[in-house]
Tab-separated table of C-alpha atoms in Angstrom:
chain	number	residue	atom	x	y	z
A	1	UNK	CA	105.537	163.889	62.642
A	2	UNK	CA	109.319	164.160	62.382
A	3	UNK	CA	112.137	165.708	65.152
A	4	UNK	CA	113.338	168.790	64.697
A	5	UNK	CA	116.089	169.916	66.863
A	6	UNK	CA	116.822	173.607	67.644
A	7	UNK	CA	119.734	174.700	69.561
A	8	UNK	CA	119.601	178.455	70.714
A	9	UNK	CA	122.834	180.347	72.227
A	10	UNK	CA	123.705	177.783	74.996
A	11	UNK	CA	126.619	178.346	77.065
A	12	UNK	CA	128.473	175.753	79.028
A	13	UNK	CA	131.274	175.429	81.676
A	14	UNK	CA	133.208	173.421	83.677
A	15	UNK	CA	134.982	174.551	87.036
A	16	UNK	CA	134.887	178.186	85.467
A	17	UNK	CA	136.342	176.814	82.297
A	18	UNK	CA	134.432	178.067	79.855
A	19	UNK	CA	133.444	175.029	76.799
A	20	UNK	CA	130.732	176.545	74.763
A	21	UNK	CA	129.899	179.926	74.246
A	22	UNK	CA	126.803	181.326	72.588
A	23	UNK	CA	126.172	178.273	70.530
A	24	UNK	CA	122.904	178.237	67.866
A	25	UNK	CA	122.380	175.521	65.087
A	26	UNK	CA	119.317	173.984	63.503
A	27	UNK	CA	118.801	169.997	62.737
A	28	UNK	CA	117.631	170.010	58.903
A	29	UNK	CA	116.177	166.016	58.668
A	30	UNK	CA	117.492	163.996	56.059
A	31	UNK	CA	120.964	165.668	56.009
A	32	UNK	CA	124.291	164.607	57.585
A	33	UNK	CA	125.534	166.790	59.557
A	34	UNK	CA	129.236	167.062	60.258
A	35	UNK	CA	130.305	169.364	62.729
A	36	UNK	CA	134.160	169.506	62.778
A	37	UNK	CA	136.914	170.959	65.289
A	38	UNK	CA	140.291	170.363	67.118
A	39	UNK	CA	140.360	168.556	70.139
A	40	UNK	CA	139.060	170.769	73.164
A	41	UNK	CA	137.111	172.826	70.429
A	42	UNK	CA	133.511	171.577	72.469
A	43	UNK	CA	132.362	169.483	69.605
A	44	UNK	CA	131.856	166.573	72.088
A	45	UNK	CA	129.865	168.811	74.684
A	46	UNK	CA	127.872	170.418	72.382
A	47	UNK	CA	126.801	166.632	71.285
A	48	UNK	CA	126.206	165.844	74.598
A	49	UNK	CA	123.923	168.580	75.291
A	50	UNK	CA	121.965	168.018	71.834
A	51	UNK	CA	121.285	164.409	72.812
A	52	UNK	CA	120.085	165.422	76.192
A	53	UNK	CA	123.007	163.799	77.918
A	54	UNK	CA	123.706	166.970	79.815
A	55	UNK	CA	122.037	170.163	79.876
A	56	UNK	CA	123.436	174.012	79.008
A	57	UNK	CA	124.070	176.518	81.780
A	58	UNK	CA	122.386	178.737	79.504
A	59	UNK	CA	120.172	178.869	76.654
A	60	UNK	CA	117.989	176.470	75.387
A	61	UNK	CA	117.543	173.007	73.356
A	62	UNK	CA	114.381	172.276	71.713
A	63	UNK	CA	112.984	169.221	70.227
A	64	UNK	CA	110.091	170.166	67.930
A	65	UNK	CA	107.282	168.121	66.144
A	66	UNK	CA	105.439	169.965	64.310
A	67	UNK	CA	104.755	173.726	66.169
A	68	UNK	CA	104.953	171.748	69.336
A	69	UNK	CA	107.958	171.945	71.812
A	70	UNK	CA	108.552	168.222	73.025
A	71	UNK	CA	109.185	167.481	76.709
A	72	UNK	CA	112.929	166.313	77.548
A	73	UNK	CA	111.395	162.941	78.593
A	74	UNK	CA	112.504	159.218	78.237
A	75	UNK	CA	109.809	159.107	75.562
A	76	UNK	CA	111.797	161.889	73.326
A	77	UNK	CA	115.216	160.540	74.705
A	78	UNK	CA	114.247	157.261	72.851
A	79	UNK	CA	113.752	159.330	69.720
A	80	UNK	CA	117.562	159.715	69.558
A	81	UNK	CA	120.730	157.972	70.185
A	82	UNK	CA	124.336	158.944	71.110
A	83	UNK	CA	127.293	156.840	70.063
A	84	UNK	CA	129.831	157.603	72.300
A	85	UNK	CA	133.958	157.622	71.803
A	86	UNK	CA	134.983	154.090	73.444
A	87	UNK	CA	131.232	153.153	72.913
A	88	UNK	CA	131.086	151.752	75.840
A	89	UNK	CA	129.980	147.784	75.169
A	90	UNK	CA	128.538	145.385	77.382
A	91	UNK	CA	130.253	142.716	79.128
A	92	UNK	CA	127.996	140.464	76.832
A	93	UNK	CA	128.011	138.426	73.179
A	94	UNK	CA	127.908	141.114	70.383
A	95	UNK	CA	124.093	140.040	69.339
A	96	UNK	CA	123.001	140.983	73.329
A	97	UNK	CA	124.655	144.514	73.252
A	98	UNK	CA	123.007	145.172	69.849
A	99	UNK	CA	119.599	143.720	70.847
A	100	UNK	CA	119.876	146.028	74.431
A	101	UNK	CA	118.332	149.118	72.675
A	102	UNK	CA	115.398	146.777	72.168
A	103	UNK	CA	115.052	145.044	74.737
A	104	UNK	CA	114.575	147.574	77.328
A	105	UNK	CA	111.386	148.799	74.477
A	106	UNK	CA	110.078	145.371	75.527
A	107	UNK	CA	110.372	144.697	71.560
A	108	UNK	CA	109.250	140.615	70.948
A	109	UNK	CA	111.712	138.187	70.598
A	110	UNK	CA	111.514	137.259	67.432
A	111	UNK	CA	111.513	140.978	66.159
A	112	UNK	CA	114.653	141.290	68.360
A	113	UNK	CA	115.994	138.500	66.359
A	114	UNK	CA	115.305	139.383	63.195
A	115	UNK	CA	116.282	143.016	63.523
A	116	UNK	CA	119.665	142.281	64.950
A	117	UNK	CA	120.950	140.042	62.569
A	118	UNK	CA	119.714	142.433	59.726
A	119	UNK	CA	121.906	144.939	61.266
A	120	UNK	CA	125.448	142.677	62.133
A	121	UNK	CA	124.965	141.978	58.616
A	122	UNK	CA	125.094	145.471	57.470
A	123	UNK	CA	128.021	146.445	59.605
A	124	UNK	CA	129.588	143.519	58.125
A	125	UNK	CA	129.715	141.438	61.972
A	126	UNK	CA	127.105	138.897	61.662
A	127	UNK	CA	129.818	135.862	61.881
A	128	UNK	CA	130.945	137.674	65.423
A	129	UNK	CA	127.467	137.661	67.104
A	130	UNK	CA	127.967	135.118	69.732
A	131	UNK	CA	131.614	136.340	70.466
A	132	UNK	CA	131.581	138.897	73.918
A	133	UNK	CA	132.076	141.739	72.850
A	134	UNK	CA	134.768	143.372	74.862
A	135	UNK	CA	136.971	140.514	73.232
A	136	UNK	CA	136.323	142.352	69.898
A	137	UNK	CA	138.887	144.593	68.033
A	138	UNK	CA	138.523	148.409	68.748
A	139	UNK	CA	137.285	148.896	64.991
A	140	UNK	CA	134.997	145.745	65.603
A	141	UNK	CA	133.553	147.625	68.872
A	142	UNK	CA	132.655	150.674	67.285
A	143	UNK	CA	130.889	148.944	64.447
A	144	UNK	CA	128.953	147.036	67.323
A	145	UNK	CA	128.187	150.483	68.619
A	146	UNK	CA	127.048	151.410	65.661
A	147	UNK	CA	124.900	148.676	64.817
A	148	UNK	CA	123.591	149.324	68.726
A	149	UNK	CA	122.357	152.368	67.960
A	150	UNK	CA	120.982	151.975	64.484
A	151	UNK	CA	118.963	149.159	65.281
A	152	UNK	CA	116.633	151.453	67.735
A	153	UNK	CA	115.975	153.285	64.410
A	154	UNK	CA	116.731	156.715	65.821
A	155	UNK	CA	114.948	159.700	64.535
A	156	UNK	CA	118.597	161.588	65.264
A	157	UNK	CA	121.929	159.550	65.324
A	158	UNK	CA	124.335	161.433	66.578
A	159	UNK	CA	128.002	160.030	66.289
A	160	UNK	CA	130.775	161.386	68.553
A	161	UNK	CA	134.576	160.786	66.458
A	162	UNK	CA	133.176	157.633	65.004
A	163	UNK	CA	136.416	156.208	63.749
A	164	UNK	CA	139.161	157.859	66.707
A	165	UNK	CA	141.195	155.446	67.811
A	166	UNK	CA	140.273	152.815	64.863
A	167	UNK	CA	142.752	151.836	62.104
A	168	UNK	CA	142.421	153.135	58.771
A	169	UNK	CA	140.780	149.430	57.322
A	170	UNK	CA	138.090	150.160	60.109
A	171	UNK	CA	137.828	153.771	59.313
A	172	UNK	CA	136.825	153.293	55.559
A	173	UNK	CA	134.432	150.282	56.678
A	174	UNK	CA	132.672	152.614	59.230
A	175	UNK	CA	132.790	155.293	56.656
A	176	UNK	CA	131.143	153.459	54.223
A	177	UNK	CA	128.552	152.587	57.030
A	178	UNK	CA	127.552	156.123	57.646
A	179	UNK	CA	127.530	157.049	53.581
A	180	UNK	CA	125.142	154.293	53.310
A	181	UNK	CA	122.838	155.580	56.135
A	182	UNK	CA	123.272	158.989	54.469
A	183	UNK	CA	121.930	157.256	51.180
A	184	UNK	CA	119.212	156.045	52.648
A	185	UNK	CA	118.186	159.179	54.291
A	186	UNK	CA	119.122	158.610	57.972
A	187	UNK	CA	119.357	161.776	59.778
A	188	UNK	CA	123.153	161.953	61.265
A	189	UNK	CA	124.870	164.511	62.904
A	190	UNK	CA	128.787	164.060	63.341
A	191	UNK	CA	131.991	165.090	65.391
A	192	UNK	CA	135.294	164.625	63.225
A	193	UNK	CA	138.746	166.236	63.771
A	194	UNK	CA	139.398	165.204	60.405
A	195	UNK	CA	139.261	167.336	57.428
A	196	UNK	CA	139.195	164.995	54.889
A	197	UNK	CA	137.033	162.715	56.524
A	198	UNK	CA	134.369	165.761	57.551
A	199	UNK	CA	134.326	166.833	53.609
A	200	UNK	CA	133.503	163.447	52.638
A	201	UNK	CA	130.542	162.786	54.717
A	202	UNK	CA	128.949	165.749	55.072
A	203	UNK	CA	125.457	167.453	53.847
A	204	UNK	CA	126.713	170.672	55.922
A	205	UNK	CA	129.041	171.471	57.538
A	206	UNK	CA	129.789	173.599	60.528
A	207	UNK	CA	133.105	174.488	62.185
A	208	UNK	CA	133.679	174.814	65.796
A	209	UNK	CA	136.455	176.772	67.239
A	210	UNK	CA	137.159	177.892	71.115
A	211	UNK	CA	133.329	176.618	71.915
A	212	UNK	CA	131.729	178.817	69.180
A	213	UNK	CA	130.411	177.744	65.913
A	214	UNK	CA	132.353	179.872	63.371
A	215	UNK	CA	130.563	178.194	60.278
B	1	UNK	CA	167.002	112.073	134.468
B	2	UNK	CA	167.951	109.784	131.893
B	3	UNK	CA	164.281	108.678	131.796
B	4	UNK	CA	163.270	112.002	131.039
B	5	UNK	CA	163.342	111.492	126.833
B	6	UNK	CA	161.880	108.115	126.890
B	7	UNK	CA	159.176	109.645	129.025
B	8	UNK	CA	158.522	112.809	126.686
B	9	UNK	CA	158.703	110.135	123.496
B	10	UNK	CA	155.955	108.008	125.097
B	11	UNK	CA	153.784	111.085	125.721
B	12	UNK	CA	154.038	112.015	122.393
B	13	UNK	CA	153.326	108.750	120.808
B	14	UNK	CA	150.211	108.511	123.281
B	15	UNK	CA	149.306	112.057	122.314
B	16	UNK	CA	149.904	111.402	118.421
B	17	UNK	CA	147.493	108.097	119.034
B	18	UNK	CA	144.818	109.859	120.489
B	19	UNK	CA	144.940	112.409	117.424
B	20	UNK	CA	145.112	109.851	115.030
B	21	UNK	CA	142.242	107.912	116.986
B	22	UNK	CA	140.418	111.118	116.827
B	23	UNK	CA	140.639	111.522	113.002
B	24	UNK	CA	139.702	107.704	112.571
B	25	UNK	CA	136.879	108.167	114.762
B	26	UNK	CA	135.848	111.537	112.840
B	27	UNK	CA	135.940	109.826	109.411
B	28	UNK	CA	133.858	107.247	110.485
B	29	UNK	CA	131.262	109.448	111.575
B	30	UNK	CA	131.536	111.065	108.060
B	31	UNK	CA	131.185	107.917	106.114
B	32	UNK	CA	128.245	106.632	108.619
B	33	UNK	CA	126.722	109.884	107.853
B	34	UNK	CA	125.873	110.319	111.762
B	35	UNK	CA	122.335	111.194	111.927
B	36	UNK	CA	123.634	114.424	114.925
B	37	UNK	CA	126.491	115.248	112.391
B	38	UNK	CA	124.025	115.700	109.692
B	39	UNK	CA	121.396	116.906	111.811
B	40	UNK	CA	124.145	119.728	112.832
B	41	UNK	CA	125.737	120.397	109.202
B	42	UNK	CA	121.668	120.705	107.958
B	43	UNK	CA	121.265	123.359	110.752
B	44	UNK	CA	124.648	125.285	110.076
B	45	UNK	CA	123.712	125.558	106.279
B	46	UNK	CA	120.432	126.460	106.762
B	47	UNK	CA	120.932	129.565	109.064
B	48	UNK	CA	124.003	130.768	107.453
B	49	UNK	CA	121.993	130.410	103.850
B	50	UNK	CA	118.952	131.817	105.113
B	51	UNK	CA	121.211	134.872	106.407
B	52	UNK	CA	122.927	135.277	103.408
B	53	UNK	CA	119.726	134.921	101.204
B	54	UNK	CA	118.476	138.050	103.548
B	55	UNK	CA	121.593	140.027	103.441
B	56	UNK	CA	121.869	139.644	99.377
B	57	UNK	CA	117.898	140.637	99.052
B	58	UNK	CA	118.844	144.244	101.123
B	59	UNK	CA	122.189	144.386	100.524
B	60	UNK	CA	122.870	143.916	96.720
B	61	UNK	CA	119.965	147.105	96.358
B	62	UNK	CA	121.265	148.625	99.464
B	63	UNK	CA	125.069	148.612	97.784
B	64	UNK	CA	123.697	149.468	93.928
B	65	UNK	CA	121.936	152.807	95.360
B	66	UNK	CA	124.978	153.976	97.108
B	67	UNK	CA	127.371	153.245	94.527
B	68	UNK	CA	124.795	154.894	92.041
B	69	UNK	CA	123.332	157.854	93.743
B	70	UNK	CA	124.659	160.759	95.357
B	71	UNK	CA	122.953	161.901	98.163
B	72	UNK	CA	123.679	163.861	102.070
B	73	UNK	CA	125.747	161.268	104.146
B	74	UNK	CA	126.901	158.590	101.517
B	75	UNK	CA	130.411	158.823	102.551
B	76	UNK	CA	129.242	158.338	106.245
B	77	UNK	CA	126.994	155.556	105.333
B	78	UNK	CA	130.178	154.028	103.284
B	79	UNK	CA	132.451	154.308	106.087
B	80	UNK	CA	129.860	152.884	108.152
B	81	UNK	CA	129.708	149.698	106.157
B	82	UNK	CA	133.485	149.363	105.496
B	83	UNK	CA	133.821	149.479	109.309
B	84	UNK	CA	131.067	147.047	109.660
B	85	UNK	CA	132.791	144.506	107.616
B	86	UNK	CA	135.078	144.070	110.049
B	87	UNK	CA	132.471	143.812	113.276
B	88	UNK	CA	133.856	141.146	115.791
B	89	UNK	CA	131.207	138.683	115.765
B	90	UNK	CA	130.602	138.440	119.450
B	91	UNK	CA	130.157	142.358	119.910
B	92	UNK	CA	127.503	141.526	117.037
B	93	UNK	CA	126.173	138.536	119.134
B	94	UNK	CA	125.253	140.945	122.344
B	95	UNK	CA	124.012	143.648	120.449
B	96	UNK	CA	121.278	141.111	118.959
B	97	UNK	CA	121.352	139.781	121.973
B	98	UNK	CA	120.376	142.667	123.655
B	99	UNK	CA	117.691	143.457	121.343
B	100	UNK	CA	115.842	139.963	121.379
B	101	UNK	CA	116.251	139.838	125.218
B	102	UNK	CA	113.056	139.575	127.236
B	103	UNK	CA	113.698	143.564	128.433
B	104	UNK	CA	114.740	144.446	124.901
B	105	UNK	CA	112.933	146.389	122.128
B	106	UNK	CA	111.859	143.183	119.814
B	107	UNK	CA	112.069	140.830	123.064
B	108	UNK	CA	108.185	140.300	122.467
B	109	UNK	CA	108.703	138.413	119.539
B	110	UNK	CA	110.538	135.656	121.636
B	111	UNK	CA	112.975	134.757	119.209
B	112	UNK	CA	115.914	134.216	121.747
B	113	UNK	CA	117.907	131.087	121.811
B	114	UNK	CA	115.914	130.323	118.298
B	115	UNK	CA	117.625	129.220	115.096
B	116	UNK	CA	115.639	132.955	113.651
B	117	UNK	CA	118.063	134.737	116.213
B	118	UNK	CA	121.157	133.171	114.669
B	119	UNK	CA	119.843	133.795	111.177
B	120	UNK	CA	119.263	137.547	112.700
B	121	UNK	CA	122.843	137.765	113.754
B	122	UNK	CA	124.352	136.425	110.994
B	123	UNK	CA	122.737	138.702	108.548
B	124	UNK	CA	124.169	141.554	110.271
B	125	UNK	CA	127.148	140.230	109.864
B	126	UNK	CA	127.080	139.343	106.511
B	127	UNK	CA	125.052	142.382	105.266
B	128	UNK	CA	128.142	144.704	105.661
B	129	UNK	CA	130.280	142.608	103.294
B	130	UNK	CA	127.598	142.382	100.875
B	131	UNK	CA	126.333	145.957	100.627
B	132	UNK	CA	130.257	146.883	100.810
B	133	UNK	CA	131.604	144.674	97.930
B	134	UNK	CA	128.773	145.568	95.663
B	135	UNK	CA	128.890	149.091	95.930
B	136	UNK	CA	132.970	148.651	95.436
B	137	UNK	CA	132.080	146.969	92.060
B	138	UNK	CA	129.677	149.322	90.956
B	139	UNK	CA	131.650	152.308	91.502
B	140	UNK	CA	134.511	150.653	89.880
B	141	UNK	CA	132.370	149.815	86.405
B	142	UNK	CA	133.644	151.980	83.548
B	143	UNK	CA	131.412	155.486	83.813
B	144	UNK	CA	131.236	154.997	80.078
B	145	UNK	CA	128.376	151.684	80.040
B	146	UNK	CA	126.251	153.704	82.425
B	147	UNK	CA	126.387	156.572	79.938
B	148	UNK	CA	125.941	154.093	77.013
B	149	UNK	CA	122.746	152.663	78.440
B	150	UNK	CA	121.316	156.003	79.040
B	151	UNK	CA	121.727	156.987	75.259
B	152	UNK	CA	120.406	153.882	74.489
B	153	UNK	CA	116.925	155.015	76.037
B	154	UNK	CA	117.415	153.163	79.555
B	155	UNK	CA	114.885	154.137	82.307
B	156	UNK	CA	116.971	154.874	85.509
B	157	UNK	CA	115.898	151.517	86.722
B	158	UNK	CA	117.223	149.450	83.581
B	159	UNK	CA	120.685	151.802	83.413
B	160	UNK	CA	120.914	150.360	87.097
B	161	UNK	CA	120.114	146.783	86.165
B	162	UNK	CA	122.292	146.645	83.329
B	163	UNK	CA	124.892	147.872	85.752
B	164	UNK	CA	124.626	145.166	88.362
B	165	UNK	CA	124.645	142.768	85.215
B	166	UNK	CA	127.874	144.402	84.115
B	167	UNK	CA	129.468	143.839	87.589
B	168	UNK	CA	127.745	140.421	88.653
B	169	UNK	CA	130.903	138.439	89.011
B	170	UNK	CA	132.053	141.199	91.918
B	171	UNK	CA	128.587	141.299	93.109
B	172	UNK	CA	129.004	137.640	93.301
B	173	UNK	CA	132.432	137.761	94.846
B	174	UNK	CA	130.682	139.795	97.831
B	175	UNK	CA	127.826	137.340	98.420
B	176	UNK	CA	130.134	134.423	98.777
B	177	UNK	CA	132.515	136.033	100.881
B	178	UNK	CA	129.818	136.929	103.032
B	179	UNK	CA	128.984	133.039	102.691
B	180	UNK	CA	132.755	132.397	103.927
B	181	UNK	CA	131.970	134.996	107.013
B	182	UNK	CA	128.906	133.649	108.727
B	183	UNK	CA	129.933	130.006	107.911
B	184	UNK	CA	132.791	130.349	109.977
B	185	UNK	CA	131.579	132.465	112.673
B	186	UNK	CA	131.150	130.962	116.485
B	187	UNK	CA	130.796	134.195	118.758
B	188	UNK	CA	127.353	135.871	117.705
B	189	UNK	CA	125.331	132.541	117.239
B	190	UNK	CA	126.488	131.394	120.297
B	191	UNK	CA	125.384	134.205	122.178
B	192	UNK	CA	121.715	134.495	120.967
B	193	UNK	CA	121.366	130.636	119.831
B	194	UNK	CA	122.718	129.449	123.422
B	195	UNK	CA	123.857	126.016	121.473
B	196	UNK	CA	121.183	123.816	122.446
B	197	UNK	CA	121.530	120.312	121.543
B	198	UNK	CA	119.536	119.165	118.147
B	199	UNK	CA	117.889	122.787	117.846
B	200	UNK	CA	120.654	125.678	117.835
B	201	UNK	CA	123.516	123.840	117.734
B	202	UNK	CA	125.534	124.438	114.416
B	203	UNK	CA	128.984	123.199	113.441
B	204	UNK	CA	131.369	125.962	115.112
B	205	UNK	CA	129.217	126.080	118.271
B	206	UNK	CA	129.536	122.121	118.501
B	207	UNK	CA	133.191	122.096	117.837
B	208	UNK	CA	133.171	124.697	120.353
B	209	UNK	CA	131.490	122.585	123.132
B	210	UNK	CA	133.266	119.374	122.141
B	211	UNK	CA	136.554	120.475	122.574
B	212	UNK	CA	135.946	121.467	125.730
B	213	UNK	CA	134.520	118.596	126.627
B	214	UNK	CA	137.656	116.476	125.460
B	215	UNK	CA	135.080	114.725	122.942
B	216	UNK	CA	137.366	114.980	119.706
B	217	UNK	CA	135.867	112.772	117.514
B	218	UNK	CA	132.725	115.203	116.562
B	219	UNK	CA	134.644	118.368	116.597
B	220	UNK	CA	137.223	116.480	114.227
B	221	UNK	CA	134.255	115.422	111.960
B	222	UNK	CA	132.708	118.937	112.100
B	223	UNK	CA	136.348	120.422	111.574
B	224	UNK	CA	136.936	118.571	108.483
B	225	UNK	CA	133.857	119.076	106.861
B	226	UNK	CA	133.833	122.937	107.557
B	227	UNK	CA	137.400	123.170	106.110
B	228	UNK	CA	135.904	121.333	102.966
B	229	UNK	CA	133.221	123.843	102.806
B	230	UNK	CA	135.848	126.798	103.244
B	231	UNK	CA	137.448	125.099	100.608
B	232	UNK	CA	134.784	125.004	98.373
B	233	UNK	CA	133.653	128.354	98.758
B	234	UNK	CA	137.270	129.525	97.801
B	235	UNK	CA	137.642	127.691	94.937
B	236	UNK	CA	134.173	128.839	93.669
B	237	UNK	CA	135.102	132.391	94.624
B	238	UNK	CA	138.686	131.978	92.318
B	239	UNK	CA	136.741	130.260	89.594
B	240	UNK	CA	133.946	133.054	89.738
B	241	UNK	CA	136.920	136.130	89.799
B	242	UNK	CA	139.042	134.236	87.235
B	243	UNK	CA	135.391	134.379	84.390
B	244	UNK	CA	134.987	138.023	85.907
B	245	UNK	CA	139.053	138.699	84.999
B	246	UNK	CA	138.542	136.898	81.714
B	247	UNK	CA	135.523	138.298	80.397
B	248	UNK	CA	136.794	141.884	81.173
B	249	UNK	CA	140.165	141.544	79.618
B	250	UNK	CA	140.492	143.772	76.572
């Protein structure tokens, strides 16, 4: 049964500064959702709450399978993933970085090798699989992050500003990867502050301003 | 006193000769693999190595928990560990002696003046160094590493092991620093070990004893070996730190 996300009237503050106010959202499967807004509009916090990395102060985030509301446990958390801005690659080879999500799920070695190689080929980094990920360029690190998220075949993939602090060439490569995923019907929710990029990638576009989804 | 400079000169030559003589004899002990010398070296490495293994087994998980978890009294424990890093070995020796002495709470175990007592004292000395440096390495890891492993579906235990693996060079540096500390200390093991020949006599206590007796050959031979071990530890530490710096440089 596929995963559905319903966010109802969430609020979030940090040190009494309101970041999110009365945000609601429902995720339609098979579509690429883009949340657009200026820096500080609350889109990253919204994404982190949707990905269960943080809890809202008020309101509800529910994942449904059919009519069942799912428990927010490790089983559910493993059905989705969030690519953070800055990625956070480990001090290991590109291959080991991408294999991480599979290894912690106790997947067999042969399957890990096959899936990781396939994904590295997809993001165009197969030739760098034995290089330490920390020595890659920022654009390549971002692609490793996407590969690391994709390889676990999440039912919802959250991408927080996937092309921020990346050069033009890598931005185009990353956008192409996202478009390919969109074509394959992969469920994606992306945040961006780039209007052109938002329009290019979105099936459904949401605009955030001052902590509220305005359209 | 026209003869005074000559007397000083003769005295200096004699002193130098006795030092050179001591060095020659000490090298002869090392080259001939003197049985007593080897026994002392083996016991030293055995005691300090065992203490280090125990300190690592307790210190790394302790440092990891303190680094990753927030709980009441955490700040106090960190301050305590940092203070204990500089504990004078004689104080540790006294503390362990009181615990293990016949009238002490652990006196029934009959461990005083045994290598086990020396291991206990050196564990107390090494543990704060290993735990504290492990904690420092963990808290200095980029927070995004923890978040990345959580977003990829890691359990809390898997997050902890991922972070430990990330800071492995820092932790290894702490372990080696702990080994350097216990190998070089003399006060604690002298108090709890008693410096019994062939049983609890290690390199540092032998150097102290033989120097007191004016028997420099063995003391010098052990001093040279201790210096070599210390030098090797420092080289290893340097290599590990350089490797860690290279791999985290971006």
